[in-house]
Each structure stands twice: as structure tokens, then as C-alpha cells.
Amino acid sequence: MSAPKPRPEVFSVSPYVGGESVLPGVARVIKLSSNEGAFGPPPGALAALAQVGPKMHRYPDGGMAALRAAIGEKFGLDPARIVCGNGSDDLLALLIQAYGGPGTELIMSAHGFSIYEIAGKLAGCTVRKAAEQALTTDVDAVLALVNPATKMVFLANPNNPTGTLLAQSEMVRLRARLPEDVLLVIDAAYAEYVDDADYDPGVALVDAGENTVMTRTFSKIFGLGGARLGWAYAPAPIVDVLNRVRMPFNVSSAVAAAGMAALAEPDWLEKGRAHNTQARRRLTERLAQAGLKVHPAAANFVLVDFGSAERAVAADMFLRARGMIVRNVKSYGLPECLRITIGTDEECNLVAEGLSAFCHE
Ligand SMILES: *Cc1c(COP(=O)(O)O)cnc(C)c1O
């Protein structure tokens, strides 16, 4: 018997496992496993969704002109250099499809975001991982992996799941030393949470040449993870490539309306960032008081080191028994750590109390 066989690359990856959201027998789950914004969706986005229903029989504007204009206005960018996607995952995969493929190599950092590896392998690329320094991208280690087959470097800044930030001077140094024909993708999914004056989410490097792309998302601070909306800011030739490889209607009209309303929500960004900075500092302090090691974090989560995989598993079970789900990051090669999303003050208190109790057991 013969059956249809997919390309061999398909079986080189395991299906992605996202943050869990249910615990059997627990009515109110505290979900701190997927770095979703602390405050739910913006109210204006809900109202906008309700309004687009009657026009749902019409195809969306495939070019997303109104949404791109709104993004451009909000962030001071040229809308002609923006491409929208079905989540930023969509755009990351499209870039890999367009610039990668069999015989090419993609570089990421050792604990970089898993989608680069999954999409890279699926496209037939060889994925190389550069060792890190203190869980932070090591530019020299990345450069050491570059060879004539290298086509792309993917870095999340801040990175998930480590939460660490690469200094802008290091990002600039990396770009300067990479060959000009190597595409640098700066994934700035957590850009809006960063409160470091030196930080640039990637705009300056995109503007400085023709070989750097920045990706952003509505899934984190904007509270629209379930809607699936992301965007890329890129040099004109790369915008042209993305517009050829993306599907014509990769963002729905409903999601576009929700996205525009989220951008227009008064004080949403400022409130989200201010809450995150405070709540992250407080949670970090409380976990440190309990005797835990918390890595320095620039995004809306903290990475907590329990010293051993066994203890991390025990802490995870302890929290689950109390209705709290955080993220184990074993698949990222960090089995001794748990990643905890910054939720509301109440949620942060509960997880801090839970882990203090765990440490005193
Ligand atoms: C959450 C996240 C994204 C966002 O993905 P979407 O597809 O836009 O939801 C991208 N990159 C990193 C590093 C992330 O953590």
C-alpha cells in the first residue's frame, strides 16, 4: 500500500505546544503561561468587533490600508513599509519561506523563540543556535556561526523565554559585522513593555539599510492574542517580497477593526507598560525574598530559576494544585526554570504567595 507522503522536513518538527489554560476540576484558573496582556482585550476592540458583523460577507481589503495607516500613525512609521499578518508568526514564517529553503542556514540564539526553529526546519533550512552569555544573545557567538550558506539571523529583543534585552549598541554591532546579504529579523513582540531609554525595537536598523526587518504583534500588550494580528516594518524591497508570498487575505476584516480600535484605546499602552514595570518589580522582589533566583526581565514575564529540573517540576505542580498555570520551558533547554507572565496585581500576589509557600515547605 502506498499513501501520500509529506516532504521529509515535516517530520523534523514536533507540533507546537502552547501555554496551557485549563486545570481539571479548577473553576477559576489563573493563567500566567502565554504572556498575554494583563488586562484582557481593549473595550474599544470589543465594540469594533460587534460593529463589523453585518459586513462579514465582504472580503477584507487585502492590503490592509486603513490598519497600516493607523499603525504608521501610532508608531511614527511609513505605512508603505508595513505588512500585516495573521499574527507575527505568519510574517516570521513568510520571511523564512522567502529567504530560506534547502541549502540555506538560519541562526538564532540558544534560547531563542521556538517558532524560528520550527518554521526554519519546515522550510528545509539548517537551524544553528548560538551560545548565549548570561541567557542573553552573544553577538560574537552569532557571528562565529556565519558562513556562505547563512541567509538569516532571527533575534527576539527582548527575548522569550529568557526575558533578556540585547543592548542597542550590540544589535548595531551585529548588523555591521553580518554580511550585507544576510537578513536580520528583529522580533520585537515585547517592545511596548521596554522602559529602557537606550532601547530601539529595530526601527533604526530597518531604516539604515535594506537587510533588516522588525516584527511586532497585537498579541501581548494590546490584548489580542486570540485575534491573531501582527505586522512587519521592512525596507521597500522586502515589503514587496512579503506582499508576494503572503496569502491575499491573511488578516480578516474583524481582526483589522479590532486592531485599529486597540491602537485608538486611550492610555492603553501607557497603562499596560506602567502596570507591568511596577508589578514585575514587585513580583521579582517577592520571589527573591522567598529565596528564588529571578533573571533580569525586560518584558511582561519573569524567568525564575529553581536550581534543578526536579524542583521546577515540583513548583509547577504546587502552583497547579492551587489553580495557577505558569510555563515550563523544558523545550527551550531550561528545565530548571519556569516562566511566569505578569498578570494583574491580584494574580501576581497569588503566584508570589504560592511560590513563597512552596519555598517554605
Ligand atoms: C508572543 C511572541 C510573538 C507573537 O506571536 P503572534 O503570532 O503575533 O501572536 C512573537 N515572537 C515572540 C518572541 C513572542 O514571544
GROMACS .gro file of C-alpha atoms and ligand atoms in nm:
model
  376
    1MET     CA    1   0.000   0.000   0.000
    2SER     CA    2   0.124   0.348  -0.067
    3ALA     CA    3  -0.007   0.660   0.097
    4PRO     CA    4   0.058   1.028   0.034
    5LYS     CA    5   0.385   1.134   0.192
    6PRO     CA    6   0.463   1.489   0.301
    7ARG     CA    7   0.808   1.640   0.246
    8PRO     CA    8   1.056   1.489   0.494
    9GLU     CA    9   1.105   1.826   0.668
   10VAL     CA   10   0.752   1.799   0.806
   11PHE     CA   11   0.853   1.526   1.049
   12SER     CA   12   1.163   1.715   1.165
   13VAL     CA   13   0.942   1.926   1.392
   14SER     CA   14   0.707   1.843   1.677
   15PRO     CA   15   0.368   2.015   1.690
   16TYR     CA   16   0.391   2.341   1.888
   17VAL     CA   17   0.262   2.315   2.242
   18GLY     CA   18   0.130   2.645   2.373
   19GLY     CA   19   0.075   2.759   2.731
   20GLU     CA   20  -0.195   2.550   2.895
   21SER     CA   21  -0.521   2.710   3.000
   22VAL     CA   22  -0.729   2.451   3.186
   23LEU     CA   23  -0.682   2.251   3.504
   24PRO     CA   24  -0.921   1.961   3.563
   25GLY     CA   25  -1.161   2.041   3.845
   26VAL     CA   26  -1.047   2.404   3.886
   27ALA     CA   27  -1.318   2.661   3.816
   28ARG     CA   28  -1.105   2.976   3.822
   29VAL     CA   29  -0.770   2.921   3.660
   30ILE     CA   30  -0.501   3.186   3.696
   31LYS     CA   31  -0.336   3.163   3.354
   32LEU     CA   32   0.012   3.308   3.351
   33SER     CA   33   0.153   3.083   3.081
   34SER     CA   34   0.135   3.272   2.750
   35ASN     CA   35   0.247   3.632   2.816
   36GLU     CA   36  -0.094   3.767   2.726
   37GLY     CA   37  -0.158   4.125   2.838
   38ALA     CA   38  -0.275   4.160   3.198
   39PHE     CA   39  -0.597   4.347   3.125
   40GLY     CA   40  -0.791   4.147   2.870
   41PRO     CA   41  -0.887   4.295   2.533
   42PRO     CA   42  -0.930   4.674   2.500
   43PRO     CA   43  -1.302   4.763   2.540
   44GLY     CA   44  -1.295   4.956   2.212
   45ALA     CA   45  -1.180   4.643   2.029
   46LEU     CA   46  -1.485   4.453   2.155
   47ALA     CA   47  -1.716   4.731   2.040
   48ALA     CA   48  -1.546   4.740   1.698
   49LEU     CA   49  -1.586   4.365   1.659
   50ALA     CA   50  -1.959   4.391   1.724
   51GLN     CA   51  -1.988   4.655   1.450
   52VAL     CA   52  -1.820   4.464   1.168
   53GLY     CA   53  -2.056   4.165   1.185
   54PRO     CA   54  -2.310   4.295   0.930
   55LYS     CA   55  -2.032   4.341   0.671
   56MET     CA   56  -1.883   3.997   0.720
   57HIS     CA   57  -1.991   3.878   0.373
   58ARG     CA   58  -1.741   4.123   0.215
   59TYR     CA   59  -1.378   4.030   0.165
   60PRO     CA   60  -1.135   4.246   0.362
   61ASP     CA   61  -0.907   4.499   0.196
   62GLY     CA   62  -0.618   4.258   0.136
   63GLY     CA   63  -0.368   4.542   0.150
   64MET     CA   64  -0.492   4.649   0.496
   65ALA     CA   65  -0.452   5.016   0.401
   66ALA     CA   66  -0.653   5.157   0.693
   67LEU     CA   67  -0.485   4.936   0.951
   68ARG     CA   68  -0.138   5.012   0.814
   69ALA     CA   69  -0.216   5.383   0.822
   70ALA     CA   70  -0.326   5.352   1.187
   71ILE     CA   71  -0.011   5.159   1.282
   72GLY     CA   72   0.205   5.409   1.097
   73GLU     CA   73   0.036   5.698   1.277
   74LYS     CA   74   0.068   5.536   1.618
   75PHE     CA   75   0.435   5.448   1.587
   76GLY     CA   76   0.553   5.723   1.352
   77LEU     CA   77   0.630   5.489   1.062
   78ASP     CA   78   0.566   5.499   0.687
   79PRO     CA   79   0.257   5.280   0.622
   80ALA     CA   80   0.402   5.181   0.284
   81ARG     CA   81   0.676   4.995   0.471
   82ILE     CA   82   0.435   4.794   0.687
   83VAL     CA   83   0.292   4.449   0.609
   84CYS     CA   84   0.024   4.290   0.829
   85GLY     CA   85  -0.005   3.924   0.910
   86ASN     CA   86  -0.210   3.657   1.083
   87GLY     CA   87  -0.006   3.706   1.399
   88SER     CA   88   0.362   3.790   1.372
   89ASP     CA   89   0.424   3.413   1.347
   90ASP     CA   90   0.274   3.437   0.999
   91LEU     CA   91   0.527   3.702   0.895
   92LEU     CA   92   0.822   3.520   1.053
   93ALA     CA   93   0.732   3.205   0.859
   94LEU     CA   94   0.682   3.401   0.536
   95LEU     CA   95   1.025   3.561   0.569
   96ILE     CA   96   1.178   3.216   0.614
   97GLN     CA   97   0.986   3.080   0.317
   98ALA     CA   98   1.100   3.367   0.100
   99TYR     CA   99   1.466   3.391   0.205
  100GLY     CA  100   1.541   3.041   0.334
  101GLY     CA  101   1.491   2.694   0.195
  102PRO     CA  102   1.703   2.381   0.148
  103GLY     CA  103   2.076   2.451   0.145
  104THR     CA  104   2.042   2.769   0.349
  105GLU     CA  105   2.119   2.830   0.715
  106LEU     CA  106   1.931   3.027   0.978
  107ILE     CA  107   2.094   3.143   1.301
  108MET     CA  108   1.912   3.201   1.629
  109SER     CA  109   2.032   3.225   1.989
  110ALA     CA  110   2.043   2.913   2.207
  111HIS     CA  111   1.726   3.003   2.396
  112GLY     CA  112   1.560   3.196   2.115
  113PHE     CA  113   1.189   3.181   2.031
  114SER     CA  114   1.085   2.834   1.913
  115ILE     CA  115   0.895   2.949   1.603
  116TYR     CA  116   1.224   3.033   1.425
  117GLU     CA  117   1.337   2.674   1.460
  118ILE     CA  118   1.001   2.523   1.366
  119ALA     CA  119   0.946   2.745   1.060
  120GLY     CA  120   1.313   2.716   0.962
  121LYS     CA  121   1.314   2.338   0.965
  122LEU     CA  122   0.982   2.320   0.781
  123ALA     CA  123   1.129   2.536   0.506
  124GLY     CA  124   1.427   2.300   0.481
  125CYS     CA  125   1.682   2.536   0.638
  126THR     CA  126   1.959   2.420   0.867
  127VAL     CA  127   1.897   2.592   1.201
  128ARG     CA  128   2.207   2.688   1.400
  129LYS     CA  129   2.194   2.804   1.760
  130ALA     CA  130   2.449   3.047   1.903
  131ALA     CA  131   2.557   3.003   2.266
  132GLU     CA  132   2.444   3.284   2.498
  133GLN     CA  133   2.612   3.481   2.776
  134ALA     CA  134   2.401   3.504   3.092
  135LEU     CA  135   2.093   3.399   2.891
  136THR     CA  136   2.149   3.694   2.657
  137THR     CA  137   2.233   3.687   2.286
  138ASP     CA  138   2.611   3.678   2.237
  139VAL     CA  139   2.683   3.873   1.919
  140ASP     CA  140   3.029   3.717   1.876
  141ALA     CA  141   2.883   3.366   1.904
  142VAL     CA  142   2.623   3.454   1.639
  143LEU     CA  143   2.891   3.596   1.408
  144ALA     CA  144   3.105   3.286   1.457
  145LEU     CA  145   2.829   3.072   1.302
  146VAL     CA  146   2.804   3.279   0.984
  147ASN     CA  147   2.916   3.101   0.668
  148PRO     CA  148   2.834   3.134   0.297
  149ALA     CA  149   2.508   2.937   0.344
  150THR     CA  150   2.380   3.176   0.612
  151LYS     CA  151   2.076   3.366   0.489
  152MET     CA  152   1.901   3.482   0.805
  153VAL     CA  153   1.951   3.570   1.171
  154PHE     CA  154   1.644   3.579   1.398
  155LEU     CA  155   1.661   3.754   1.736
  156ALA     CA  156   1.378   3.838   1.971
  157ASN     CA  157   1.453   4.156   2.167
  158PRO     CA  158   1.351   4.130   2.446
  159ASN     CA  159   1.382   3.754   2.407
  160ASN     CA  160   1.120   3.497   2.500
  161PRO     CA  161   1.154   3.288   2.719
  162THR     CA  162   1.462   3.444   2.882
  163GLY     CA  163   1.324   3.799   2.907
  164THR     CA  164   1.668   3.947   2.847
  165LEU     CA  165   1.744   4.253   2.638
  166LEU     CA  166   2.031   4.290   2.392
  167ALA     CA  167   2.181   4.641   2.413
  168GLN     CA  168   2.120   4.856   2.108
  169SER     CA  169   2.496   4.902   2.063
  170GLU     CA  170   2.532   4.524   2.036
  171MET     CA  171   2.247   4.500   1.785
  172VAL     CA  172   2.416   4.771   1.577
  173ARG     CA  173   2.749   4.590   1.602
  174LEU     CA  174   2.586   4.266   1.490
  175ARG     CA  175   2.428   4.430   1.186
  176ALA     CA  176   2.757   4.599   1.094
  177ARG     CA  177   2.950   4.271   1.104
  178LEU     CA  178   2.692   4.048   0.937
  179PRO     CA  179   2.733   4.014   0.561
  180GLU     CA  180   2.506   4.260   0.379
  181ASP     CA  181   2.310   3.981   0.213
  182VAL     CA  182   2.214   3.819   0.543
  183LEU     CA  183   1.864   3.919   0.657
  184LEU     CA  184   1.845   4.024   1.023
  185VAL     CA  185   1.497   3.981   1.171
  186ILE     CA  186   1.439   4.165   1.499
  187ASP     CA  187   1.130   4.023   1.666
  188ALA     CA  188   1.006   4.297   1.896
  189ALA     CA  189   0.691   4.127   2.025
  190TYR     CA  190   0.751   4.283   2.369
  191ALA     CA  191   0.873   4.625   2.251
  192GLU     CA  192   0.592   4.816   2.420
  193TYR     CA  193   0.690   4.686   2.763
  194VAL     CA  194   1.052   4.800   2.750
  195ASP     CA  195   1.127   5.105   2.961
  196ASP     CA  196   1.500   5.130   2.887
  197ALA     CA  197   1.584   5.467   2.728
  198ASP     CA  198   1.854   5.308   2.511
  199TYR     CA  199   1.614   5.057   2.353
  200ASP     CA  200   1.522   5.063   1.986
  201PRO     CA  201   1.277   4.793   1.873
  202GLY     CA  202   1.451   4.774   1.535
  203VAL     CA  203   1.328   5.084   1.353
  204ALA     CA  204   1.670   5.248   1.328
  205LEU     CA  205   1.831   4.942   1.171
  206VAL     CA  206   1.542   4.885   0.931
  207ASP     CA  207   1.575   5.249   0.818
  208ALA     CA  208   1.953   5.228   0.791
  209GLY     CA  209   1.966   4.969   0.513
  210GLU     CA  210   1.790   4.709   0.303
  211ASN     CA  211   1.857   4.399   0.508
  212THR     CA  212   1.679   4.428   0.845
  213VAL     CA  213   1.314   4.363   0.933
  214MET     CA  214   1.128   4.436   1.258
  215THR     CA  215   0.822   4.232   1.354
  216ARG     CA  216   0.557   4.339   1.608
  217THR     CA  217   0.238   4.195   1.747
  218PHE     CA  218  -0.104   4.281   1.889
  219SER     CA  219  -0.092   3.961   2.097
  220LYS     CA  220   0.085   4.097   2.404
  221ILE     CA  221   0.031   4.448   2.539
  222PHE     CA  222  -0.268   4.509   2.307
  223GLY     CA  223  -0.450   4.205   2.445
  224LEU     CA  224  -0.549   4.049   2.112
  225GLY     CA  225  -0.363   3.716   2.113
  226GLY     CA  226  -0.674   3.525   2.014
  227ALA     CA  227  -0.746   3.761   1.724
  228ARG     CA  228  -0.410   3.687   1.552
  229LEU     CA  229  -0.262   4.012   1.431
  230GLY     CA  230   0.100   4.108   1.374
  231TRP     CA  231   0.295   4.339   1.147
  232ALA     CA  232   0.637   4.381   0.997
  233TYR     CA  233   0.827   4.704   0.925
  234ALA     CA  234   1.071   4.648   0.644
  235PRO     CA  235   1.271   4.809   0.363
  236ALA     CA  236   1.068   4.852   0.042
  237PRO     CA  237   1.219   4.551  -0.144
  238ILE     CA  238   1.133   4.321   0.148
  239VAL     CA  239   0.782   4.467   0.172
  240ASP     CA  240   0.744   4.375  -0.195
  241VAL     CA  241   0.861   4.018  -0.125
  242LEU     CA  242   0.623   3.979   0.171
  243ASN     CA  243   0.333   4.106  -0.037
  244ARG     CA  244   0.405   3.837  -0.294
  245VAL     CA  245   0.439   3.545  -0.053
  246ARG     CA  246   0.156   3.624   0.188
  247MET     CA  247  -0.192   3.498   0.114
  248PRO     CA  248  -0.412   3.776  -0.025
  249PHE     CA  249  -0.647   3.793   0.276
  250ASN     CA  250  -0.419   3.691   0.562
  251VAL     CA  251  -0.588   3.933   0.805
  252SER     CA  252  -0.965   3.927   0.849
  253SER     CA  253  -1.179   4.241   0.844
  254ALA     CA  254  -1.294   4.169   1.200
  255VAL     CA  255  -0.939   4.144   1.330
  256ALA     CA  256  -0.833   4.458   1.144
  257ALA     CA  257  -1.119   4.651   1.305
  258ALA     CA  258  -1.026   4.521   1.650
  259GLY     CA  259  -0.663   4.615   1.589
  260MET     CA  260  -0.742   4.971   1.487
  261ALA     CA  261  -0.966   5.013   1.791
  262ALA     CA  262  -0.691   4.877   2.016
  263LEU     CA  263  -0.448   5.135   1.879
  264ALA     CA  264  -0.704   5.407   1.945
  265GLU     CA  265  -0.786   5.297   2.301
  266PRO     CA  266  -0.695   5.593   2.525
  267ASP     CA  267  -0.395   5.530   2.754
  268TRP     CA  268  -0.397   5.156   2.688
  269LEU     CA  269  -0.026   5.129   2.612
  270GLU     CA  270   0.082   5.366   2.887
  271LYS     CA  271  -0.134   5.190   3.144
  272GLY     CA  272  -0.013   4.847   3.039
  273ARG     CA  273   0.353   4.944   3.047
  274ALA     CA  274   0.330   5.126   3.382
  275HIS     CA  275   0.147   4.836   3.545
  276ASN     CA  276   0.394   4.586   3.405
  277THR     CA  277   0.702   4.770   3.524
  278GLN     CA  278   0.566   4.801   3.879
  279ALA     CA  279   0.415   4.454   3.905
  280ARG     CA  280   0.727   4.292   3.758
  281ARG     CA  281   0.950   4.472   4.009
  282ARG     CA  282   0.727   4.372   4.299
  283LEU     CA  283   0.698   4.010   4.189
  284THR     CA  284   1.074   3.989   4.134
  285GLU     CA  285   1.136   4.124   4.485
  286ARG     CA  286   0.892   3.887   4.647
  287LEU     CA  287   1.031   3.583   4.468
  288ALA     CA  288   1.385   3.689   4.559
  289GLN     CA  289   1.275   3.724   4.924
  290ALA     CA  290   1.144   3.370   4.905
  291GLY     CA  291   1.495   3.267   4.804
  292LEU     CA  292   1.442   3.220   4.431
  293LYS     CA  293   1.668   3.341   4.155
  294VAL     CA  294   1.483   3.564   3.908
  295HIS     CA  295   1.655   3.659   3.585
  296PRO     CA  296   1.651   4.029   3.490
  297ALA     CA  297   1.342   4.081   3.274
  298ALA     CA  298   1.255   4.344   3.014
  299ALA     CA  299   0.917   4.204   2.900
  300ASN     CA  300   0.586   4.104   3.062
  301PHE     CA  301   0.715   3.790   3.225
  302VAL     CA  302   0.990   3.671   3.456
  303LEU     CA  303   1.207   3.365   3.424
  304VAL     CA  304   1.256   3.200   3.762
  305ASP     CA  305   1.542   2.958   3.826
  306PHE     CA  306   1.462   2.680   4.076
  307GLY     CA  307   1.811   2.534   4.071
  308SER     CA  308   1.712   2.195   3.932
  309ALA     CA  309   1.460   2.045   3.694
  310GLU     CA  310   1.308   1.840   3.979
  311ARG     CA  311   1.243   2.147   4.189
  312ALA     CA  312   1.098   2.338   3.893
  313VAL     CA  313   0.857   2.049   3.825
  314ALA     CA  314   0.762   2.038   4.194
  315ALA     CA  315   0.694   2.414   4.196
  316ASP     CA  316   0.486   2.382   3.880
  317MET     CA  317   0.276   2.104   4.040
  318PHE     CA  318   0.243   2.304   4.362
  319LEU     CA  319   0.105   2.604   4.170
  320ARG     CA  320  -0.127   2.389   3.959
  321ALA     CA  321  -0.275   2.236   4.271
  322ARG     CA  322  -0.366   2.595   4.366
  323GLY     CA  323  -0.520   2.681   4.030
  324MET     CA  324  -0.221   2.860   3.875
  325ILE     CA  325  -0.067   2.775   3.541
  326VAL     CA  326   0.277   2.906   3.455
  327ARG     CA  327   0.501   2.792   3.172
  328ASN     CA  328   0.761   2.518   3.195
  329VAL     CA  329   1.039   2.593   2.950
  330LYS     CA  330   1.193   2.249   2.924
  331SER     CA  331   1.152   2.253   2.547
  332TYR     CA  332   1.371   2.567   2.542
  333GLY     CA  333   1.651   2.383   2.720
  334LEU     CA  334   1.574   2.549   3.053
  335PRO     CA  335   1.423   2.262   3.258
  336GLU     CA  336   1.530   2.424   3.588
  337CYS     CA  337   1.320   2.735   3.515
  338LEU     CA  338   0.957   2.840   3.499
  339ARG     CA  339   0.836   3.142   3.305
  340ILE     CA  340   0.567   3.347   3.477
  341THR     CA  341   0.359   3.608   3.294
  342ILE     CA  342   0.292   3.937   3.473
  343GLY     CA  343  -0.083   3.935   3.529
  344THR     CA  344  -0.299   4.169   3.736
  345ASP     CA  345  -0.185   4.269   4.086
  346GLU     CA  346  -0.414   4.004   4.229
  347GLU     CA  347  -0.270   3.733   4.004
  348CYS     CA  348   0.086   3.839   4.083
  349ASN     CA  349   0.007   3.829   4.456
  350LEU     CA  350  -0.137   3.481   4.427
  351VAL     CA  351   0.164   3.344   4.242
  352ALA     CA  352   0.406   3.517   4.482
  353GLU     CA  353   0.220   3.372   4.782
  354GLY     CA  354   0.210   3.033   4.616
  355LEU     CA  355   0.581   3.024   4.549
  356SER     CA  356   0.667   3.159   4.895
  357ALA     CA  357   0.463   2.876   5.043
  358PHE     CA  358   0.640   2.631   4.813
  359CYS     CA  359   0.981   2.757   4.925
  360HIS     CA  360   0.887   2.727   5.294
  361GLU     CA  361   0.762   2.372   5.259
  362LIG     C1  362   0.438   3.604   2.164
  362LIG     C2  363   0.551   3.619   2.070
  362LIG     C3  364   0.530   3.651   1.937
  362LIG     C4  365   0.391   3.684   1.890
  362LIG     O1  366   0.339   3.593   1.807
  362LIG     P1  367   0.197   3.624   1.741
  362LIG     O2  368   0.198   3.528   1.628
  362LIG     O3  369   0.200   3.767   1.694
  362LIG     O4  370   0.093   3.600   1.843
  362LIG     C5  371   0.637   3.664   1.853
  362LIG     N1  372   0.763   3.650   1.899
  362LIG     C6  373   0.788   3.623   2.027
  362LIG     C7  374   0.927   3.614   2.074
  362LIG     C8  375   0.682   3.605   2.116
  362LIG     O5  376   0.708   3.574   2.244
   0.00000   0.00000   0.00000
